[in-house]
């Protein structure tokens, strides 16, 4: 243990301190991953990622074609073609852009292409600001979804995403999601690894199947009779991805000295907790502050940060949940008609077969860029503690308006 | 933890100025967060950026409701007290771009320190345009103990390496020397 800590500490000195926005961190990660083909169509709050990549290319810092397209549907088609040739590809989009890609997202998954897409999340209904409705709406497309809490994790997770997606056991596309504006346009102090370190962590993409070749044409994506079989295999690959996400998280820690829980889920002060907040993205940062505060007052509260939404870590949740009396989910999305959010549904589904399960409450906040304040998170924590004490829940789903 | 709220107008470089402040703090070993409050910005419209500085990592990315101080890049915004004053802590700090001496400033909140500088005049005489972000950084540095001038200069050199670099550095130094600070109760 000591030697690993020592290695991590000495590694850290090879990293330089910088102050980057989430989008700058995403562009830098793509450059350091030595991406070979880029395509994207501008949409706020994604645009500054591709602007930065265009600047890298113009300055000679990155050698990759950046394919200009007339919209996101074509963008994903271009990425699909490029990835079929064996190239490491990068794209980024948000909100309506992802909605417009929808059909092509299935196509990329059906060919098991390890495409990485950065997504600063954006509301779809009526605003340019953040909520997670855009990627929640793509949860059945067969793309993995990892949630980054802050700017440092955006950089780290994009580097990890290539390693996860390109692993032979996985070979599936992946979105790295983070809060639009709150993370994408906010500058933060962070550490940037050296190119040598990144190269040692992330070698070139290995192609396990024949690449497309103009001299030997073939037809893809015509009607297939084995859809049942390949969809089942794809689901197995996504289940296997849980192991790979955890492995990659450990390996990243060994090289760069940074770790995010077990890769799927991060627990904070959960050991003796009676009540926990379960949240994702930047809200987890606020929840850390609130948990510290309430621990100071003697409350037995903890935080579970969900990092991998797809694949959803059911097994890990089943291990964790019996230890608590109440879990309050805080999420930035809502499924109309269900009256609750998507994370709440997944969590309750995972908990159903447990003999002993906690009360599970849902809090919906921050839609369309509404601020999730520290007071909101305090109220979520108080509700969880109350449910843990009384064993009953008055209100299953709460909408967080301005306090 | 120090929390500041920065008010400017679209085109005055509030967002870039706060990025410089964040990088300067990072280079001198602190942690910083610069959080622009986005709506539908356009040139001339009021712009707000929140800044946090701390010796330990910053996890709170929500807006700053009760700043320890405000920084105002545009003299006309001083008339919009309903915009710049709400939530400002008693005993806080104000760093203002105005020709007025600090003794003439009344923000209707008891403050510990009020600093004024004619950042517009300094920007015009150095850069040739009323872009006041670098000048106000000089004033911020002179007024608070958070950022050191050397690191602000290094951060500007890294983030604004164009033809105007020397002029921007001159603006920072001029403002740093010419800021008038009034200590209050």
PDB file of N, CA and C in Angstrom, chain A residues 206-271:
ATOM      1  N   UNK A 206      -6.650  -1.294 -30.956  1.00  0.00           N
ATOM      2  CA  UNK A 206      -6.421  -2.584 -31.614  1.00  0.00           C
ATOM      3  C   UNK A 206      -7.699  -2.962 -32.346  1.00  0.00           C
ATOM      4  N   UNK A 207      -7.566  -3.384 -33.589  1.00  0.00           N
ATOM      5  CA  UNK A 207      -8.749  -3.780 -34.354  1.00  0.00           C
ATOM      6  C   UNK A 207      -8.890  -5.290 -34.324  1.00  0.00           C
ATOM      7  N   UNK A 208     -10.014  -5.740 -33.760  1.00  0.00           N
ATOM      8  CA  UNK A 208     -10.217  -7.178 -33.595  1.00  0.00           C
ATOM      9  C   UNK A 208     -10.927  -7.791 -34.795  1.00  0.00           C
ATOM     10  N   UNK A 209     -11.463  -6.946 -35.650  1.00  0.00           N
ATOM     11  CA  UNK A 209     -12.193  -7.463 -36.810  1.00  0.00           C
ATOM     12  C   UNK A 209     -11.616  -6.828 -38.064  1.00  0.00           C
ATOM     13  N   UNK A 210     -11.930  -7.410 -39.234  1.00  0.00           N
ATOM     14  CA  UNK A 210     -11.439  -6.849 -40.494  1.00  0.00           C
ATOM     15  C   UNK A 210     -11.957  -5.426 -40.654  1.00  0.00           C
ATOM     16  N   UNK A 211     -11.063  -4.557 -41.060  1.00  0.00           N
ATOM     17  CA  UNK A 211     -11.493  -3.193 -41.309  1.00  0.00           C
ATOM     18  C   UNK A 211     -12.148  -3.113 -42.678  1.00  0.00           C
ATOM     19  N   UNK A 212     -12.947  -2.068 -42.860  1.00  0.00           N
ATOM     20  CA  UNK A 212     -13.489  -1.862 -44.206  1.00  0.00           C
ATOM     21  C   UNK A 212     -12.342  -1.451 -45.125  1.00  0.00           C
ATOM     22  N   UNK A 213     -12.458  -1.860 -46.362  1.00  0.00           N
ATOM     23  CA  UNK A 213     -11.361  -1.671 -47.299  1.00  0.00           C
ATOM     24  C   UNK A 213     -11.962  -1.385 -48.675  1.00  0.00           C
ATOM     25  N   UNK A 214     -11.615  -0.253 -49.291  1.00  0.00           N
ATOM     26  CA  UNK A 214     -12.212   0.107 -50.586  1.00  0.00           C
ATOM     27  C   UNK A 214     -11.939  -0.948 -51.674  1.00  0.00           C
ATOM     28  N   UNK A 215     -10.835  -1.700 -51.532  1.00  0.00           N
ATOM     29  CA  UNK A 215     -10.507  -2.714 -52.557  1.00  0.00           C
ATOM     30  C   UNK A 215     -11.289  -4.009 -52.361  1.00  0.00           C
ATOM     31  N   UNK A 216     -11.940  -4.111 -51.228  1.00  0.00           N
ATOM     32  CA  UNK A 216     -12.659  -5.355 -50.935  1.00  0.00           C
ATOM     33  C   UNK A 216     -14.014  -4.979 -50.322  1.00  0.00           C
ATOM     34  N   UNK A 217     -14.919  -4.447 -51.168  1.00  0.00           N
ATOM     35  CA  UNK A 217     -16.158  -3.880 -50.630  1.00  0.00           C
ATOM     36  C   UNK A 217     -17.058  -4.921 -49.978  1.00  0.00           C
ATOM     37  N   UNK A 218     -17.836  -4.477 -48.985  1.00  0.00           N
ATOM     38  CA  UNK A 218     -18.801  -5.371 -48.359  1.00  0.00           C
ATOM     39  C   UNK A 218     -20.042  -4.567 -47.960  1.00  0.00           C
ATOM     40  N   UNK A 219     -21.128  -5.272 -47.758  1.00  0.00           N
ATOM     41  CA  UNK A 219     -22.382  -4.620 -47.407  1.00  0.00           C
ATOM     42  C   UNK A 219     -22.608  -4.782 -45.905  1.00  0.00           C
ATOM     43  N   UNK A 220     -22.909  -3.655 -45.252  1.00  0.00           N
ATOM     44  CA  UNK A 220     -23.155  -3.701 -43.813  1.00  0.00           C
ATOM     45  C   UNK A 220     -24.570  -3.212 -43.536  1.00  0.00           C
ATOM     46  N   UNK A 221     -25.114  -3.607 -42.433  1.00  0.00           N
ATOM     47  CA  UNK A 221     -26.361  -3.035 -41.928  1.00  0.00           C
ATOM     48  C   UNK A 221     -27.578  -3.330 -42.801  1.00  0.00           C
ATOM     49  N   UNK A 222     -27.480  -4.360 -43.681  1.00  0.00           N
ATOM     50  CA  UNK A 222     -28.682  -4.757 -44.387  1.00  0.00           C
ATOM     51  C   UNK A 222     -29.468  -5.653 -43.437  1.00  0.00           C
ATOM     52  N   UNK A 223     -30.719  -5.997 -43.777  1.00  0.00           N
ATOM     53  CA  UNK A 223     -31.538  -6.791 -42.857  1.00  0.00           C
ATOM     54  C   UNK A 223     -30.778  -8.007 -42.356  1.00  0.00           C
ATOM     55  N   UNK A 224     -30.765  -8.143 -41.045  1.00  0.00           N
ATOM     56  CA  UNK A 224     -30.087  -9.292 -40.462  1.00  0.00           C
ATOM     57  C   UNK A 224     -31.119 -10.208 -39.816  1.00  0.00           C
ATOM     58  N   UNK A 225     -30.807 -11.477 -39.820  1.00  0.00           N
ATOM     59  CA  UNK A 225     -31.739 -12.446 -39.244  1.00  0.00           C
ATOM     60  C   UNK A 225     -31.331 -12.863 -37.834  1.00  0.00           C
ATOM     61  N   UNK A 226     -30.201 -12.268 -37.362  1.00  0.00           N
ATOM     62  CA  UNK A 226     -29.684 -12.709 -36.060  1.00  0.00           C
ATOM     63  C   UNK A 226     -29.814 -11.605 -35.014  1.00  0.00           C
ATOM     64  N   UNK A 227     -30.847 -10.762 -35.170  1.00  0.00           N
ATOM     65  CA  UNK A 227     -30.950  -9.615 -34.259  1.00  0.00           C
ATOM     66  C   UNK A 227     -31.098 -10.064 -32.810  1.00  0.00           C
ATOM     67  N   UNK A 228     -31.929 -11.072 -32.569  1.00  0.00           N
ATOM     68  CA  UNK A 228     -32.082 -11.582 -31.206  1.00  0.00           C
ATOM     69  C   UNK A 228     -30.729 -11.943 -30.607  1.00  0.00           C
ATOM     70  N   UNK A 229     -29.917 -12.636 -31.429  1.00  0.00           N
ATOM     71  CA  UNK A 229     -28.629 -13.104 -30.916  1.00  0.00           C
ATOM     72  C   UNK A 229     -27.676 -11.938 -30.654  1.00  0.00           C
ATOM     73  N   UNK A 230     -27.579 -11.031 -31.645  1.00  0.00           N
ATOM     74  CA  UNK A 230     -26.557  -9.991 -31.426  1.00  0.00           C
ATOM     75  C   UNK A 230     -26.975  -9.003 -30.357  1.00  0.00           C
ATOM     76  N   UNK A 231     -28.283  -8.754 -30.222  1.00  0.00           N
ATOM     77  CA  UNK A 231     -28.696  -7.845 -29.149  1.00  0.00           C
ATOM     78  C   UNK A 231     -28.396  -8.472 -27.782  1.00  0.00           C
ATOM     79  N   UNK A 232     -28.583  -9.797 -27.671  1.00  0.00           N
ATOM     80  CA  UNK A 232     -28.265 -10.460 -26.410  1.00  0.00           C
ATOM     81  C   UNK A 232     -26.764 -10.364 -26.125  1.00  0.00           C
ATOM     82  N   UNK A 233     -25.964 -10.590 -27.175  1.00  0.00           N
ATOM     83  CA  UNK A 233     -24.507 -10.478 -26.991  1.00  0.00           C
ATOM     84  C   UNK A 233     -24.101  -9.058 -26.571  1.00  0.00           C
ATOM     85  N   UNK A 234     -24.807  -8.078 -27.154  1.00  0.00           N
ATOM     86  CA  UNK A 234     -24.474  -6.695 -26.802  1.00  0.00           C
ATOM     87  C   UNK A 234     -24.799  -6.422 -25.342  1.00  0.00           C
ATOM     88  N   UNK A 235     -25.911  -6.991 -24.862  1.00  0.00           N
ATOM     89  CA  UNK A 235     -26.230  -6.789 -23.456  1.00  0.00           C
ATOM     90  C   UNK A 235     -25.199  -7.476 -22.569  1.00  0.00           C
ATOM     91  N   UNK A 236     -24.729  -8.650 -23.001  1.00  0.00           N
ATOM     92  CA  UNK A 236     -23.682  -9.337 -22.240  1.00  0.00           C
ATOM     93  C   UNK A 236     -22.401  -8.491 -22.203  1.00  0.00           C
ATOM     94  N   UNK A 237     -22.134  -7.842 -23.333  1.00  0.00           N
ATOM     95  CA  UNK A 237     -20.933  -6.979 -23.388  1.00  0.00           C
ATOM     96  C   UNK A 237     -21.070  -5.820 -22.408  1.00  0.00           C
ATOM     97  N   UNK A 238     -22.270  -5.265 -22.318  1.00  0.00           N
ATOM     98  CA  UNK A 238     -22.471  -4.150 -21.384  1.00  0.00           C
ATOM     99  C   UNK A 238     -22.382  -4.626 -19.935  1.00  0.00           C
ATOM    100  N   UNK A 239     -22.818  -5.860 -19.667  1.00  0.00           N
ATOM    101  CA  UNK A 239     -22.643  -6.404 -18.314  1.00  0.00           C
ATOM    102  C   UNK A 239     -21.152  -6.598 -18.019  1.00  0.00           C
ATOM    103  N   UNK A 240     -20.417  -7.116 -19.030  1.00  0.00           N
ATOM    104  CA  UNK A 240     -18.970  -7.316 -18.858  1.00  0.00           C
ATOM    105  C   UNK A 240     -18.250  -5.981 -18.673  1.00  0.00           C
ATOM    106  N   UNK A 241     -18.832  -4.936 -19.226  1.00  0.00           N
ATOM    107  CA  UNK A 241     -18.200  -3.615 -19.126  1.00  0.00           C
ATOM    108  C   UNK A 241     -18.029  -3.183 -17.678  1.00  0.00           C
ATOM    109  N   UNK A 242     -18.894  -3.683 -16.785  1.00  0.00           N
ATOM    110  CA  UNK A 242     -18.769  -3.291 -15.366  1.00  0.00           C
ATOM    111  C   UNK A 242     -17.398  -3.693 -14.823  1.00  0.00           C
ATOM    112  N   UNK A 243     -16.971  -4.922 -15.179  1.00  0.00           N
ATOM    113  CA  UNK A 243     -15.655  -5.391 -14.747  1.00  0.00           C
ATOM    114  C   UNK A 243     -14.566  -4.518 -15.354  1.00  0.00           C
ATOM    115  N   UNK A 244     -14.727  -4.195 -16.624  1.00  0.00           N
ATOM    116  CA  UNK A 244     -13.691  -3.436 -17.339  1.00  0.00           C
ATOM    117  C   UNK A 244     -13.602  -2.012 -16.793  1.00  0.00           C
ATOM    118  N   UNK A 245     -14.746  -1.401 -16.520  1.00  0.00           N
ATOM    119  CA  UNK A 245     -14.750  -0.033 -15.969  1.00  0.00           C
ATOM    120  C   UNK A 245     -13.980  -0.015 -14.643  1.00  0.00           C
ATOM    121  N   UNK A 246     -14.209  -1.052 -13.823  1.00  0.00           N
ATOM    122  CA  UNK A 246     -13.512  -1.132 -12.528  1.00  0.00           C
ATOM    123  C   UNK A 246     -12.008  -1.345 -12.731  1.00  0.00           C
ATOM    124  N   UNK A 247     -11.654  -2.233 -13.652  1.00  0.00           N
ATOM    125  CA  UNK A 247     -10.228  -2.488 -13.931  1.00  0.00           C
ATOM    126  C   UNK A 247      -9.517  -1.225 -14.414  1.00  0.00           C
ATOM    127  N   UNK A 248     -10.161  -0.535 -15.345  1.00  0.00           N
ATOM    128  CA  UNK A 248      -9.550   0.666 -15.937  1.00  0.00           C
ATOM    129  C   UNK A 248      -9.386   1.751 -14.870  1.00  0.00           C
ATOM    130  N   UNK A 249     -10.368   1.854 -13.973  1.00  0.00           N
ATOM    131  CA  UNK A 249     -10.282   2.823 -12.876  1.00  0.00           C
ATOM    132  C   UNK A 249      -9.067   2.535 -11.989  1.00  0.00           C
ATOM    133  N   UNK A 250      -8.833   1.235 -11.718  1.00  0.00           N
ATOM    134  CA  UNK A 250      -7.675   0.857 -10.886  1.00  0.00           C
ATOM    135  C   UNK A 250      -6.360   1.152 -11.598  1.00  0.00           C
ATOM    136  N   UNK A 251      -6.324   0.796 -12.884  1.00  0.00           N
ATOM    137  CA  UNK A 251      -5.098   1.012 -13.652  1.00  0.00           C
ATOM    138  C   UNK A 251      -4.784   2.515 -13.761  1.00  0.00           C
ATOM    139  N   UNK A 252      -5.826   3.302 -13.921  1.00  0.00           N
ATOM    140  CA  UNK A 252      -5.652   4.756 -14.013  1.00  0.00           C
ATOM    141  C   UNK A 252      -5.053   5.295 -12.711  1.00  0.00           C
ATOM    142  N   UNK A 253      -5.558   4.765 -11.615  1.00  0.00           N
ATOM    143  CA  UNK A 253      -5.056   5.163 -10.295  1.00  0.00           C
ATOM    144  C   UNK A 253      -3.570   4.846 -10.164  1.00  0.00           C
ATOM    145  N   UNK A 254      -3.178   3.648 -10.641  1.00  0.00           N
ATOM    146  CA  UNK A 254      -1.775   3.252 -10.528  1.00  0.00           C
ATOM    147  C   UNK A 254      -0.861   4.186 -11.304  1.00  0.00           C
ATOM    148  N   UNK A 255      -1.318   4.638 -12.451  1.00  0.00           N
ATOM    149  CA  UNK A 255      -0.461   5.487 -13.286  1.00  0.00           C
ATOM    150  C   UNK A 255      -0.571   6.958 -12.889  1.00  0.00           C
ATOM    151  N   UNK A 256      -1.793   7.437 -12.627  1.00  0.00           N
ATOM    152  CA  UNK A 256      -1.991   8.879 -12.445  1.00  0.00           C
ATOM    153  C   UNK A 256      -2.289   9.282 -10.999  1.00  0.00           C
ATOM    154  N   UNK A 257      -2.536   8.291 -10.125  1.00  0.00           N
ATOM    155  CA  UNK A 257      -2.803   8.631  -8.725  1.00  0.00           C
ATOM    156  C   UNK A 257      -4.164   9.249  -8.480  1.00  0.00           C
ATOM    157  N   UNK A 258      -5.105   8.969  -9.364  1.00  0.00           N
ATOM    158  CA  UNK A 258      -6.474   9.457  -9.121  1.00  0.00           C
ATOM    159  C   UNK A 258      -7.448   8.307  -9.334  1.00  0.00           C
ATOM    160  N   UNK A 259      -8.418   8.204  -8.404  1.00  0.00           N
ATOM    161  CA  UNK A 259      -9.365   7.102  -8.486  1.00  0.00           C
ATOM    162  C   UNK A 259     -10.767   7.624  -8.209  1.00  0.00           C
ATOM    163  N   UNK A 260     -11.757   6.979  -8.822  1.00  0.00           N
ATOM    164  CA  UNK A 260     -13.153   7.398  -8.634  1.00  0.00           C
ATOM    165  C   UNK A 260     -13.946   6.211  -8.113  1.00  0.00           C
ATOM    166  N   UNK A 261     -13.938   6.042  -6.796  1.00  0.00           N
ATOM    167  CA  UNK A 261     -14.610   4.909  -6.176  1.00  0.00           C
ATOM    168  C   UNK A 261     -14.125   3.613  -6.797  1.00  0.00           C
ATOM    169  N   UNK A 262     -15.056   2.707  -7.106  1.00  0.00           N
ATOM    170  CA  UNK A 262     -14.669   1.462  -7.785  1.00  0.00           C
ATOM    171  C   UNK A 262     -14.836   1.615  -9.299  1.00  0.00           C
ATOM    172  N   UNK A 263     -15.002   2.834  -9.758  1.00  0.00           N
ATOM    173  CA  UNK A 263     -15.194   3.099 -11.186  1.00  0.00           C
ATOM    174  C   UNK A 263     -16.657   3.256 -11.532  1.00  0.00           C
ATOM    175  N   UNK A 264     -17.504   2.471 -10.857  1.00  0.00           N
ATOM    176  CA  UNK A 264     -18.944   2.509 -11.132  1.00  0.00           C
ATOM    177  C   UNK A 264     -19.673   3.416 -10.141  1.00  0.00           C
ATOM    178  N   UNK A 265     -19.251   3.326  -8.898  1.00  0.00           N
ATOM    179  CA  UNK A 265     -19.924   3.990  -7.786  1.00  0.00           C
ATOM    180  C   UNK A 265     -18.860   4.480  -6.828  1.00  0.00           C
ATOM    181  N   UNK A 266     -19.049   5.676  -6.299  1.00  0.00           N
ATOM    182  CA  UNK A 266     -18.134   6.167  -5.274  1.00  0.00           C
ATOM    183  C   UNK A 266     -18.925   6.347  -3.985  1.00  0.00           C
ATOM    184  N   UNK A 267     -18.401   5.827  -2.881  1.00  0.00           N
ATOM    185  CA  UNK A 267     -19.101   6.013  -1.604  1.00  0.00           C
ATOM    186  C   UNK A 267     -18.289   6.938  -0.719  1.00  0.00           C
ATOM    187  N   UNK A 268     -18.977   7.847  -0.042  1.00  0.00           N
ATOM    188  CA  UNK A 268     -18.335   8.816   0.841  1.00  0.00           C
ATOM    189  C   UNK A 268     -18.991   8.715   2.218  1.00  0.00           C
ATOM    190  N   UNK A 269     -18.212   8.401   3.240  1.00  0.00           N
ATOM    191  CA  UNK A 269     -18.684   8.301   4.626  1.00  0.00           C
ATOM    192  C   UNK A 269     -19.923   7.412   4.747  1.00  0.00           C
ATOM    193  N   UNK A 270     -19.916   6.301   4.046  1.00  0.00           N
ATOM    194  CA  UNK A 270     -21.081   5.401   4.043  1.00  0.00           C
ATOM    195  C   UNK A 270     -20.995   4.293   5.095  1.00  0.00           C
ATOM    196  N   UNK A 271     -19.799   4.085   5.688  1.00  0.00           N
ATOM    197  CA  UNK A 271     -19.561   2.893   6.507  1.00  0.00           C
ATOM    198  C   UNK A 271     -20.624   2.697   7.584  1.00  0.00           C
TER     199      UNK A 271
END
